[in-house]
mmCIF file of C-alpha atoms and ligand atoms in Angstrom:
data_model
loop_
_atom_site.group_PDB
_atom_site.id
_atom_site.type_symbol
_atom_site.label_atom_id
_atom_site.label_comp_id
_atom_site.label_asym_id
_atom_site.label_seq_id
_atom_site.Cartn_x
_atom_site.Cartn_y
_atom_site.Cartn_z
ATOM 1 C CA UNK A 119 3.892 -34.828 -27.385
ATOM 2 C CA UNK A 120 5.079 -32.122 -24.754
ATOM 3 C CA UNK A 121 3.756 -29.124 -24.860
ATOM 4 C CA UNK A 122 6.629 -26.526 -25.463
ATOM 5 C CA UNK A 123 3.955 -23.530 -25.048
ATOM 6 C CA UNK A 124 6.060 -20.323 -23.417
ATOM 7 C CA UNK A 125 4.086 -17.841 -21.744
ATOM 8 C CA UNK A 126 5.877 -14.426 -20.554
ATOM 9 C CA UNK A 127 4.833 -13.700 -17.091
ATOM 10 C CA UNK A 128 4.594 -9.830 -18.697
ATOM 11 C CA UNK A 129 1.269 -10.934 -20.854
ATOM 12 C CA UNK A 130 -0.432 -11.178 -17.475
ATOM 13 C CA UNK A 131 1.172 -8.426 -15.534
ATOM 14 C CA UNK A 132 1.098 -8.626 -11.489
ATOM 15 C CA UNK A 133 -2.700 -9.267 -11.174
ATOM 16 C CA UNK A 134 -3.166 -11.546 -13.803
ATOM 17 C CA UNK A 135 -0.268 -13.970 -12.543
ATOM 18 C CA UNK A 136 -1.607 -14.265 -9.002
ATOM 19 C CA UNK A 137 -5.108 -14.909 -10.478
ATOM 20 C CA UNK A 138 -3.447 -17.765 -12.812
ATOM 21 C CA UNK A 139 -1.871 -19.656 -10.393
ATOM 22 C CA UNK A 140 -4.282 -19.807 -7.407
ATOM 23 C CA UNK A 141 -7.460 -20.050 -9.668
ATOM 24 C CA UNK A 142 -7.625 -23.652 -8.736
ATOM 25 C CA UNK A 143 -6.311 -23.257 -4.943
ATOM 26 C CA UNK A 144 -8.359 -25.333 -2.658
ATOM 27 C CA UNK A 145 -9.204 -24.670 0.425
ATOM 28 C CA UNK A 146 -9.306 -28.090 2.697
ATOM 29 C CA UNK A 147 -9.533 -26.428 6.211
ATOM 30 C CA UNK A 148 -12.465 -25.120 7.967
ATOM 31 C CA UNK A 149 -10.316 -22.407 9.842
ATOM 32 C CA UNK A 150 -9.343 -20.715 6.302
ATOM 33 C CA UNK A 151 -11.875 -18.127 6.066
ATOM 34 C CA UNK A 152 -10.892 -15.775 3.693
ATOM 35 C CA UNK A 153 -8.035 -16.558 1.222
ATOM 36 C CA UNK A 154 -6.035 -15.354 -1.883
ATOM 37 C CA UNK A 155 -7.414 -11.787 -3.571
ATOM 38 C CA UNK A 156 -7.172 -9.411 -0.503
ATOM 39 C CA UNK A 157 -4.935 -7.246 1.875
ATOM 40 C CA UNK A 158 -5.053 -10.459 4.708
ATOM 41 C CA UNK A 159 -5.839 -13.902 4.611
ATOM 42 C CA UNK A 160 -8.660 -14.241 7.964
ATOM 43 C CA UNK A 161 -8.143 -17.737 9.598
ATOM 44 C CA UNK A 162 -10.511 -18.593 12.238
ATOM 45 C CA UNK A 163 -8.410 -20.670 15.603
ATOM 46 C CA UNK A 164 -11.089 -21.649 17.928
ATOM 47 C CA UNK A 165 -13.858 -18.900 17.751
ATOM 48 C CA UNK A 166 -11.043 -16.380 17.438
ATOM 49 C CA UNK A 167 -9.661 -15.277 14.175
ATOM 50 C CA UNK A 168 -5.986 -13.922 12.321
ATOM 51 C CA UNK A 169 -5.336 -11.772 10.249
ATOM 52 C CA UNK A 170 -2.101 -12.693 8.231
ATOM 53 C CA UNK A 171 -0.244 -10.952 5.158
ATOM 54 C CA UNK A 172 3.113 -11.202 3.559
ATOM 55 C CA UNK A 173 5.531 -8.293 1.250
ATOM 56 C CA UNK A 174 8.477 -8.815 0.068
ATOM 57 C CA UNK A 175 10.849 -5.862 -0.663
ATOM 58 C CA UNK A 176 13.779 -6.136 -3.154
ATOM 59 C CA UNK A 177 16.914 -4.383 -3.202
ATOM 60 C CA UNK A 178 16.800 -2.476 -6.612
ATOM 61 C CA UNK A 179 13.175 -3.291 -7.306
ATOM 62 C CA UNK A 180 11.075 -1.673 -4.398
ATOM 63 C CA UNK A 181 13.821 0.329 -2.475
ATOM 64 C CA UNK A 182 17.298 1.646 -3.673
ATOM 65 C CA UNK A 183 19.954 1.865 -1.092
ATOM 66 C CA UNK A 184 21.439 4.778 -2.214
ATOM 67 C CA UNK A 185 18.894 7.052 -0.706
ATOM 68 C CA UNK A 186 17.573 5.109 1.525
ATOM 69 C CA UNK A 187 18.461 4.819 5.235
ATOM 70 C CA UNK A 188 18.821 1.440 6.957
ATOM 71 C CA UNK A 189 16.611 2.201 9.723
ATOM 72 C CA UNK A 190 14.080 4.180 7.592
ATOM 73 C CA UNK A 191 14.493 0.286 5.376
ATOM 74 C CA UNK A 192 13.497 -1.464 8.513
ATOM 75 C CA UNK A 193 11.154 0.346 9.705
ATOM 76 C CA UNK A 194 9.128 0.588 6.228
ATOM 77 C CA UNK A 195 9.477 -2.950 5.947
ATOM 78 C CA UNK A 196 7.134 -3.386 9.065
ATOM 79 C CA UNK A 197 5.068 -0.616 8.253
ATOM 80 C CA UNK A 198 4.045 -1.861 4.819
ATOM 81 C CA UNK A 199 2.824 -5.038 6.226
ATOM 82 C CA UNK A 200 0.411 -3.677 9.084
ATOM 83 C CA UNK A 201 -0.963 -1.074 6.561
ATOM 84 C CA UNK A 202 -2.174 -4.398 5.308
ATOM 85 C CA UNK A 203 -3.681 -5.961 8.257
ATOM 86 C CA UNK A 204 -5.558 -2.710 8.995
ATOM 87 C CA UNK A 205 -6.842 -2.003 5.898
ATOM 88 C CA UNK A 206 -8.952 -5.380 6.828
ATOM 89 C CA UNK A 207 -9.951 -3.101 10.121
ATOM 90 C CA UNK A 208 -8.112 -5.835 12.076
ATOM 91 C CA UNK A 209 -5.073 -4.929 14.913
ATOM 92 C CA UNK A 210 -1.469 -6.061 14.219
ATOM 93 C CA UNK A 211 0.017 -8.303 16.644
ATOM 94 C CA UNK A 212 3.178 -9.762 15.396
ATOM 95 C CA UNK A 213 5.402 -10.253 12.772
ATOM 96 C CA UNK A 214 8.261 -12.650 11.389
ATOM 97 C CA UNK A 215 10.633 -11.479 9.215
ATOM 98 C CA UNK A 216 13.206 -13.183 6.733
ATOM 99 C CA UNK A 217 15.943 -11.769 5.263
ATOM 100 C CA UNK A 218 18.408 -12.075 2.324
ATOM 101 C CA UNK A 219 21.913 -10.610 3.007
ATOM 102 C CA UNK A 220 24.843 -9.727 0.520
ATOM 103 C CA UNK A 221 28.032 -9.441 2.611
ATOM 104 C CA UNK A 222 28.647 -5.795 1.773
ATOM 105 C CA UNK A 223 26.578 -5.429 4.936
ATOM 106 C CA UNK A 224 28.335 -4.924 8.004
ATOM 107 C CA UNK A 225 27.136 -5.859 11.484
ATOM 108 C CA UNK A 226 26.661 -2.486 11.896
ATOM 109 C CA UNK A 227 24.456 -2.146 9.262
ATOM 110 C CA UNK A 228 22.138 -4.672 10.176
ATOM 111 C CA UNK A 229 21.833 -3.211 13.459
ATOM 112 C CA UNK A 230 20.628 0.016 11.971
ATOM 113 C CA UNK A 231 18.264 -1.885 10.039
ATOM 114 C CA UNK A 232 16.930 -3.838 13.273
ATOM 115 C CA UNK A 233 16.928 -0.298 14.740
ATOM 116 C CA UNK A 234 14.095 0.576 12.657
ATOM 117 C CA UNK A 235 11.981 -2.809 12.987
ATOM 118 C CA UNK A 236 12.514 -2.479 16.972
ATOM 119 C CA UNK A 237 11.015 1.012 16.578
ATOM 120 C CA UNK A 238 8.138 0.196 14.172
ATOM 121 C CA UNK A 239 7.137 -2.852 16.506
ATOM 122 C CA UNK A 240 7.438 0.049 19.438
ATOM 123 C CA UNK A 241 5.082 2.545 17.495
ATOM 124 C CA UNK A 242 2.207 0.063 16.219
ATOM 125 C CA UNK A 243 2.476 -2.460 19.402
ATOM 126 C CA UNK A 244 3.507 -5.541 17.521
ATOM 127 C CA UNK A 245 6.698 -8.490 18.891
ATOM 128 C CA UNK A 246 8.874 -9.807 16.554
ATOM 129 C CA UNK A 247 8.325 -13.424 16.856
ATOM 130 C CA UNK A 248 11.086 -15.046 14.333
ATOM 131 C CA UNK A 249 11.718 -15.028 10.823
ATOM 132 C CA UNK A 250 14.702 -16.623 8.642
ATOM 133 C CA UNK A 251 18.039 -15.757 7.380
ATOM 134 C CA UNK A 252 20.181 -16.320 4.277
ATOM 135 C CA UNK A 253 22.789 -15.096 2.192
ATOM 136 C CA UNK A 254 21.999 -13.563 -1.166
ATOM 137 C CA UNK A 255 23.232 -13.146 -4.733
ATOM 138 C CA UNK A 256 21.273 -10.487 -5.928
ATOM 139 C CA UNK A 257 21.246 -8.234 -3.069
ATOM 140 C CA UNK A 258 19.215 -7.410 0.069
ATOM 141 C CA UNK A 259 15.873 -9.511 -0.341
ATOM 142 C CA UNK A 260 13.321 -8.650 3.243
ATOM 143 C CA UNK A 261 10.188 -10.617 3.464
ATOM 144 C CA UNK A 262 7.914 -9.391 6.463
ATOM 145 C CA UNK A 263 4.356 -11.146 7.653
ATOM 146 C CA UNK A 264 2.501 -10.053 9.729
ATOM 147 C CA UNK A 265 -0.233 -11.345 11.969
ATOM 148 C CA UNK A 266 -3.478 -9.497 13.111
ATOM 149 C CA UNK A 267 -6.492 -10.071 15.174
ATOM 150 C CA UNK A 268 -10.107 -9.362 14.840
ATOM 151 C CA UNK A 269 -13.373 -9.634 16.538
ATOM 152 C CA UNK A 270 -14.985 -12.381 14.637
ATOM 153 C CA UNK A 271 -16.683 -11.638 11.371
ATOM 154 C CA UNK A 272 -15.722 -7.717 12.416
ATOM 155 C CA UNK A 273 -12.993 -7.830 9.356
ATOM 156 C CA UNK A 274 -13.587 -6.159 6.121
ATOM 157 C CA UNK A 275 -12.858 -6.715 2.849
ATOM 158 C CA UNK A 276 -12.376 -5.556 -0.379
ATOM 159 C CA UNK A 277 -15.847 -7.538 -1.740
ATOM 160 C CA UNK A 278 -18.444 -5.476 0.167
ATOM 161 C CA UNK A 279 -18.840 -2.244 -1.520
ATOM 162 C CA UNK A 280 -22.624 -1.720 -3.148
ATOM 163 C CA UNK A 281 -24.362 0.957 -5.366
ATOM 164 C CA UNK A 282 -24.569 4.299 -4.607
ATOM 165 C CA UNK A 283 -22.123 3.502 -1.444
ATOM 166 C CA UNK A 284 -19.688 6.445 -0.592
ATOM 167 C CA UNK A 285 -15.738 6.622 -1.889
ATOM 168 C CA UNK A 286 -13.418 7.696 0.731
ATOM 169 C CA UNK A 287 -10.055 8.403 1.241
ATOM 170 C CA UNK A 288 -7.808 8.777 4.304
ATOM 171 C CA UNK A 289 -4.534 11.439 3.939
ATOM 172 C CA UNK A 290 -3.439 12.682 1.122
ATOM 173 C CA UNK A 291 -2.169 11.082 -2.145
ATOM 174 C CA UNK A 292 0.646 11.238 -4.573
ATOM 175 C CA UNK A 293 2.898 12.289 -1.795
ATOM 176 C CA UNK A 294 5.095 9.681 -1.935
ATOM 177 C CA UNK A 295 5.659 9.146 -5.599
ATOM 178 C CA UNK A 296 6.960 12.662 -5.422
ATOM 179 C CA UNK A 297 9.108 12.058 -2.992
ATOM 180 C CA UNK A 298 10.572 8.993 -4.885
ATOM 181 C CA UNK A 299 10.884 11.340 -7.943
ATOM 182 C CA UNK A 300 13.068 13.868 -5.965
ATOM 183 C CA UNK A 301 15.133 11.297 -4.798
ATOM 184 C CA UNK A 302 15.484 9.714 -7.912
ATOM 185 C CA UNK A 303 16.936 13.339 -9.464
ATOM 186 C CA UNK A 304 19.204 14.271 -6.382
ATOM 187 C CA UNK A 305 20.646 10.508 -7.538
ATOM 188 C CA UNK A 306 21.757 11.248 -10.867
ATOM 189 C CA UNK A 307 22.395 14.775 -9.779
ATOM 190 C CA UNK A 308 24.444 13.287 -7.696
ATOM 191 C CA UNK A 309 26.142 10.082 -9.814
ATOM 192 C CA UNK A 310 27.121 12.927 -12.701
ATOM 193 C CA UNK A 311 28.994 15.433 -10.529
ATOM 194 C CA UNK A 312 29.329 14.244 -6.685
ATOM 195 C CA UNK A 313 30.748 17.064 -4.983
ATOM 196 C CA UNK A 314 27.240 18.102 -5.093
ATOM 197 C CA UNK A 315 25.473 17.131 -2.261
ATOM 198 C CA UNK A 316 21.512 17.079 -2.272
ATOM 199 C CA UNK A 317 19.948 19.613 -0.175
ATOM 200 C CA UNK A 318 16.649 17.744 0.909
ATOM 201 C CA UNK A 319 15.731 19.910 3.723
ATOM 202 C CA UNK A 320 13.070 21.751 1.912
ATOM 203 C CA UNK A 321 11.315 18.474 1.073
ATOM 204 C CA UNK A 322 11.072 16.819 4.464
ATOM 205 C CA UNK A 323 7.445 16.435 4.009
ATOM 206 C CA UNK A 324 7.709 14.603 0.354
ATOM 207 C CA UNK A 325 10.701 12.793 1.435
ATOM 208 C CA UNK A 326 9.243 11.818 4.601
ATOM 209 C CA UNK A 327 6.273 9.715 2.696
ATOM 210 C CA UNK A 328 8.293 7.518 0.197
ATOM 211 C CA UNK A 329 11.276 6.830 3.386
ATOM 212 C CA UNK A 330 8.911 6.676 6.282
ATOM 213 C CA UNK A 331 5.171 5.982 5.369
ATOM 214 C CA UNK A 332 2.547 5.595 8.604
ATOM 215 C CA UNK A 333 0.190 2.809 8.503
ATOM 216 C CA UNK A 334 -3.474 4.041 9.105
ATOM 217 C CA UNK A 335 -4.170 2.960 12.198
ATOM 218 C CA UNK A 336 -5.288 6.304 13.839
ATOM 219 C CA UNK A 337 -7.951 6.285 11.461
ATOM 220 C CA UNK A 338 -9.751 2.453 11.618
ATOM 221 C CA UNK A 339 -9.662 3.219 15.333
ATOM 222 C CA UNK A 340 -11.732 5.975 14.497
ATOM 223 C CA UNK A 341 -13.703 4.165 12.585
ATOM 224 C CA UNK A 342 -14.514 1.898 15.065
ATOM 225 C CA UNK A 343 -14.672 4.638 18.097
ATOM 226 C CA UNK A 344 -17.705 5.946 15.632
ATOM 227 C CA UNK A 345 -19.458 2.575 15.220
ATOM 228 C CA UNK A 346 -18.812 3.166 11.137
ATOM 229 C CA UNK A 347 -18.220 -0.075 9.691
ATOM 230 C CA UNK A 348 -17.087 0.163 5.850
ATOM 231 C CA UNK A 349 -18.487 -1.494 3.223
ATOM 232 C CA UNK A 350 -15.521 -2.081 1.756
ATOM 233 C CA UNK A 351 -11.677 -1.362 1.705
ATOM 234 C CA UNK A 352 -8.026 -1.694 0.788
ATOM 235 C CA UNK A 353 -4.988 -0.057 1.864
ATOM 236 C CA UNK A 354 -3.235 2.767 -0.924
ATOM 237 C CA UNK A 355 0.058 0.367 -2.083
ATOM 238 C CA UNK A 356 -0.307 0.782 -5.763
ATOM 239 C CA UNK A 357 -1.793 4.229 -6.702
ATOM 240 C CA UNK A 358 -5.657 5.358 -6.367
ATOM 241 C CA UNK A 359 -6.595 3.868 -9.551
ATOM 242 C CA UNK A 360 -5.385 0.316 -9.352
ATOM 243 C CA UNK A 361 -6.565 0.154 -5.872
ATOM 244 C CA UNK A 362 -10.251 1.682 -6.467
ATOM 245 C CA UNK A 363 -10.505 -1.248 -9.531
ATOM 246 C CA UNK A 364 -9.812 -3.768 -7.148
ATOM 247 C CA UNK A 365 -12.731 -2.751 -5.243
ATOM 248 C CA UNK A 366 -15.015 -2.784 -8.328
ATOM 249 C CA UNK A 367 -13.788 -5.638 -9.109
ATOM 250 C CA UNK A 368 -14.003 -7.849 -5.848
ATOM 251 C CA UNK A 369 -17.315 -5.986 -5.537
ATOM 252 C CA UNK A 370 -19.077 -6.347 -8.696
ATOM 253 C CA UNK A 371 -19.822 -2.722 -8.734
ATOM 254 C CA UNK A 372 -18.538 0.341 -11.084
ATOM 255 C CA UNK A 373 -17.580 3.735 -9.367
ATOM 256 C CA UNK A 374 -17.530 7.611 -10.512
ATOM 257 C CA UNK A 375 -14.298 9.026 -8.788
ATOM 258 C CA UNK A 376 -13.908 12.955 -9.203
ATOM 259 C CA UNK A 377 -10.499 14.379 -9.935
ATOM 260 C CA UNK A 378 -10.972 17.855 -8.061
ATOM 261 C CA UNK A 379 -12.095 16.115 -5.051
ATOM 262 C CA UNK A 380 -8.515 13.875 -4.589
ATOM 263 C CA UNK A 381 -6.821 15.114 -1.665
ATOM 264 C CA UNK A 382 -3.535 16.397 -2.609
ATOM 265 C CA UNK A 383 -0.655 17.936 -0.153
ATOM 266 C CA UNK A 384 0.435 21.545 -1.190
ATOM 267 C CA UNK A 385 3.642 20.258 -1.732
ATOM 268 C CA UNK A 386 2.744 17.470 -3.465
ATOM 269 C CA UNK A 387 1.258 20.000 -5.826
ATOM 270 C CA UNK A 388 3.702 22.577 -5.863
ATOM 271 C CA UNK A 389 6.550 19.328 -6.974
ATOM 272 C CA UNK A 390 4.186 17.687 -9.614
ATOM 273 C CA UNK A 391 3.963 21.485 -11.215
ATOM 274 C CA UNK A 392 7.941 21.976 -10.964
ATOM 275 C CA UNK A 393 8.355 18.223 -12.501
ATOM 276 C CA UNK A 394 5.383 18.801 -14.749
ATOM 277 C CA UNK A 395 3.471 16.189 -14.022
ATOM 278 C CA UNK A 396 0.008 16.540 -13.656
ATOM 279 C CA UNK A 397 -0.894 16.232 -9.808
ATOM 280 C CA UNK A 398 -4.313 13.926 -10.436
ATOM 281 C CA UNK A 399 -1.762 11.581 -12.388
ATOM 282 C CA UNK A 400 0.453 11.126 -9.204
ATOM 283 C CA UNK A 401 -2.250 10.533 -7.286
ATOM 284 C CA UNK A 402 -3.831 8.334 -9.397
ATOM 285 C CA UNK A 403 -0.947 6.366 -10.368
ATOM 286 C CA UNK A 404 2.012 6.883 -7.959
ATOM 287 C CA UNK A 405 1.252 4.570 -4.975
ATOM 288 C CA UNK A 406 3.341 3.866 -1.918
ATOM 289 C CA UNK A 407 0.924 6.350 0.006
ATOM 290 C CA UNK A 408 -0.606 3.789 2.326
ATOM 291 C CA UNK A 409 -3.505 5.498 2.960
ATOM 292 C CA UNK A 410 -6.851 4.006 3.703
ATOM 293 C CA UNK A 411 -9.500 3.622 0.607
ATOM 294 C CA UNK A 412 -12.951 2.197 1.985
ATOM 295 C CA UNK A 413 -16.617 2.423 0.643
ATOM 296 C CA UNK A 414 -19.382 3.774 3.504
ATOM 297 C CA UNK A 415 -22.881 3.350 3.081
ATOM 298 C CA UNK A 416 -24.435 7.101 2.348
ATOM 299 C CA UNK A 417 -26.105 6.750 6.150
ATOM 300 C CA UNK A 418 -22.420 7.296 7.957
ATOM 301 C CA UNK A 419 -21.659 10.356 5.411
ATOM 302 C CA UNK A 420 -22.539 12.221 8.718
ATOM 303 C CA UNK A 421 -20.182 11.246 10.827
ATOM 304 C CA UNK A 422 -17.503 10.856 8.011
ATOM 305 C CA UNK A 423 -17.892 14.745 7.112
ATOM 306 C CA UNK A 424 -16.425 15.420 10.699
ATOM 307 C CA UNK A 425 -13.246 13.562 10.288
ATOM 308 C CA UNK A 426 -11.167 16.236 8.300
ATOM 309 C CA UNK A 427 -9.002 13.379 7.080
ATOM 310 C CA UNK A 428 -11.262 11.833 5.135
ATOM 311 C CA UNK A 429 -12.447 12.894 2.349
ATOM 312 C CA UNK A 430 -15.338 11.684 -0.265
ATOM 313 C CA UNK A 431 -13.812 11.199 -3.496
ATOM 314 C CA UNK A 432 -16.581 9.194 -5.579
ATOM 315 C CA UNK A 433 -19.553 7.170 -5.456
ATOM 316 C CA UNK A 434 -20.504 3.714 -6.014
ATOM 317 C CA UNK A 435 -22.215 2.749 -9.384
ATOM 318 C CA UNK A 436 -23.934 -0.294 -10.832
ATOM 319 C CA UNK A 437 -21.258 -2.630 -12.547
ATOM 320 C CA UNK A 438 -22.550 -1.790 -16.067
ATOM 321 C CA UNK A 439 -21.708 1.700 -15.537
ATOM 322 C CA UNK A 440 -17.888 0.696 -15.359
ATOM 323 C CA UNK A 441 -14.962 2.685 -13.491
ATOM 324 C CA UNK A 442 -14.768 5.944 -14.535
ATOM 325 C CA UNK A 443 -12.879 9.474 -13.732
ATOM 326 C CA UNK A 444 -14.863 12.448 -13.900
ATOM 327 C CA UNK A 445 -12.175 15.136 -14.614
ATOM 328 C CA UNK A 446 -11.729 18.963 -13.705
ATOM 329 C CA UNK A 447 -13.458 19.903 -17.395
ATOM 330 C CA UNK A 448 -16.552 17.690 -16.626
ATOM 331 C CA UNK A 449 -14.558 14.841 -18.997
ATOM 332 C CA UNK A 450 -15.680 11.523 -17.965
ATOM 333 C CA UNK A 451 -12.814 8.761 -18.949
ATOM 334 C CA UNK A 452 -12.271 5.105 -18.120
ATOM 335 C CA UNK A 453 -10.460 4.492 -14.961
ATOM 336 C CA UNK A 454 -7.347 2.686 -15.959
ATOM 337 C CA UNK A 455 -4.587 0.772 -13.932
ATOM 338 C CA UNK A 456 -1.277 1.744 -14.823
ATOM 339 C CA UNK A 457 -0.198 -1.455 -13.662
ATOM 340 C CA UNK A 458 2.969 -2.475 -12.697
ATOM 341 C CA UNK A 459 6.111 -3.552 -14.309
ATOM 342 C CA UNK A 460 8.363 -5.176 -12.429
ATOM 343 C CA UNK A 461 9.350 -8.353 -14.605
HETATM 344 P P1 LIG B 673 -1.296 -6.097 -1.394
HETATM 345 O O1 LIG B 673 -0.923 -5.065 -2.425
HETATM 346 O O2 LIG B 673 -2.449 -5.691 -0.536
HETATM 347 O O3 LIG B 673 -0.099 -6.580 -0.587
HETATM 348 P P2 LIG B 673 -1.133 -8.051 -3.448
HETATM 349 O O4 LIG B 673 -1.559 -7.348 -4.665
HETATM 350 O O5 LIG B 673 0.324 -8.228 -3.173
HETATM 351 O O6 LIG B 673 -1.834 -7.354 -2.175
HETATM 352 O O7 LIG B 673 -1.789 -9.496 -3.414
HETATM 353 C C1 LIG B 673 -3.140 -9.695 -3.732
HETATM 354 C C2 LIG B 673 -3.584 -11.041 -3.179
HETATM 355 O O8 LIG B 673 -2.867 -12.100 -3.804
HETATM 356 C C3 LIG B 673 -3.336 -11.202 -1.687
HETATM 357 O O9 LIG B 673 -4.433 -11.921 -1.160
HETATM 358 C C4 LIG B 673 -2.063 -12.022 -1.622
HETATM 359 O O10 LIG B 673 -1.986 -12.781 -0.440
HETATM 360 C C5 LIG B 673 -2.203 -12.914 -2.831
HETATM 361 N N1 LIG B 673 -0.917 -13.343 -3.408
HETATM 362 C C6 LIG B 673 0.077 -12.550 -3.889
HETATM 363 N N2 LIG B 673 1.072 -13.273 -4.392
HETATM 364 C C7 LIG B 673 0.741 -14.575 -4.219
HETATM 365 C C8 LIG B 673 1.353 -15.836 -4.538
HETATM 366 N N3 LIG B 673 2.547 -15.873 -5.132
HETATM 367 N N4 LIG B 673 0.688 -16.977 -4.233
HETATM 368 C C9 LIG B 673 -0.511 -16.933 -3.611
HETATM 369 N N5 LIG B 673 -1.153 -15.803 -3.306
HETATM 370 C C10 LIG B 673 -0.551 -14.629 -3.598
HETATM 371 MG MG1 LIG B 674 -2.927 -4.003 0.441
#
């Protein structure tokens, strides 16, 4: 008899899915050195080896385009890809990148969105080496990969973290969420009386996270200019907490992360306050910050403490200990993924 089982996608969230379906992916070639479960794939061609990642972004799912510009669209598009491919501490090289096009776009309007892929490749020193393109049904679908390149066996991952190693954090957090909250209110502002036009200007900063995130490159440079190689890492796509468990996780260790020592943006915290939220939450939850989050061993803390834009947020625990949050009060609570729901 057939088996009429149903399963919603929704029972196994984002996570879950992708662990279903490659659980029993084999690998047949030699060159495939690292695959499914982090940032980048690493292939190995000849002694020399590649980086590669894929995102897809979704009209009405990851962006919306009534706030957001064409070029800004392009250029995040890139951006969100090499965040990837350095949060393995390798160097972008190219990208392809397919698209899915409703015909309210203009020429016009795809030039203005090509404006802001030229100028990403510009920025982080990447060609544009082909892609695909199609109409669409369901509005403006962009999938991006990009390719990277590494000194053999110099990549990291998001396995290597061990006890007692050091949490850190690049930037700031919660930034972006923020912004993507302002937006979202100047919208229906906006949709219920229209003469009113949003006045954004005080908000560049906010704004300027969720529209026009920076890949961390300035910082694994650093990294590598001070011989620090991390035991672990992951790029900030998904909020602090969903990120940090997929370093326990791949790791096999737990983690104490404390609240008070999150870096947070003065505006960041002066917005969560006036849309009373708490700030930690943001942080911990928002995502879309692209930052860098990478495990040292306690030896580099050193040479980490003189790189202002990084700070220590945690500590590495055994696995039994579990992920948890020390709060502000001296609380300690289970770290917790908000997750994701997309479907
Ligand atoms: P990131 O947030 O860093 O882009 P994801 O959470 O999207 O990473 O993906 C986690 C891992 O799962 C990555 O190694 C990615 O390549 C892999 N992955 C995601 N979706 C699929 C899929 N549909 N099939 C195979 N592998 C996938
Ligand atoms: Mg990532």
């Amino acid at each position: 008899m057939q088996d009429t089982t149903r399963t919603e996608i929704d029972s196994l969230g984002e996570f879950g899915l992708i662990e279903h379906l490659t659980k029993n992916n084999e690998t047949r070639q030699a060159g495939t050195i690292l695959s499914v479960g982090d940032d980048a794939a690493v292939i190995d061609q000849f002694g020399r080896q590649c980086v590669v990642t894929n995102d897809l972004l979704i009209e009405g799912i990851h962006f919306d385009l009534m706030y957001t510009p064409l070029k800004h669209l392009g250029y995040k598009s890139v951006v969100v890809n090499l965040s990837d491919i350095y949060a393995m501490m390798a160097t972008p090289t190219q990208i392809t990148l397919a698209l899915g096009l409703s015909n309210k776009f203009s020429v016009e309007a795809l030039e203005e969105f090509y404006e802001g892929v030229y100028a990403a490749c510009e920025r982080y020193n990447v060609d544009l080496i082909g892609g695909d393109t199609s109409s669409s049904k369901v509005g403006f679908i962009i999938s991006v990969t990009a390719i990277g390149e590494v000194a053999p066996d110099k990549y990291v991952t998001r396995s290597g973290a061990k006890v007692n190693d050091l949490i850190c954090v690049s930037g700031n957090l919660g930034a972006a969420y923020l912004g993507l909250q302002l937006l979202e209110r100047e919208k229906r502002i906006f949709l219920e009386n229209p003469k009113v036009q949003p006045d954004l200007q005080q908000q560049k900063y906010l704004v300027g996270r969720i529209l026009k995130p920076e890949p961390r490159a300035d910082i694994v440079e650093w990294l590598q200019e001070q011989g620090i190689v991390p035991t672990s890492m992951i790029d900030v796509s998904d909020g602090l907490s969903s990120e940090l468990l997929h370093i326990c996780n791949s790791s096999s260790v737990g983690c104490v992360l404390h609240e008070d020592k999150i870096p947070v943006h003065d505006d960041t915290r002066a917005m969560a306050m006036e849309f009373q939220m708490g700030v930690a939450a943001c942080a911990l939850s928002g995502g879309e910050d692209y930052e860098l989050l990478f495990t040292i061993n306690q030896d580099d803390y050193g040479k980490i403490s003189r790189n202002k834009d990084i700070t220590v947020i945690g500590y590495v625990t055994e696995q039994q200990e579990g992920a948890h949050l020390m709060t502000k009060g001296g609380a300690k609570h289970k770290l917790t993924a908000q997750g994701w729901k997309a479907f």
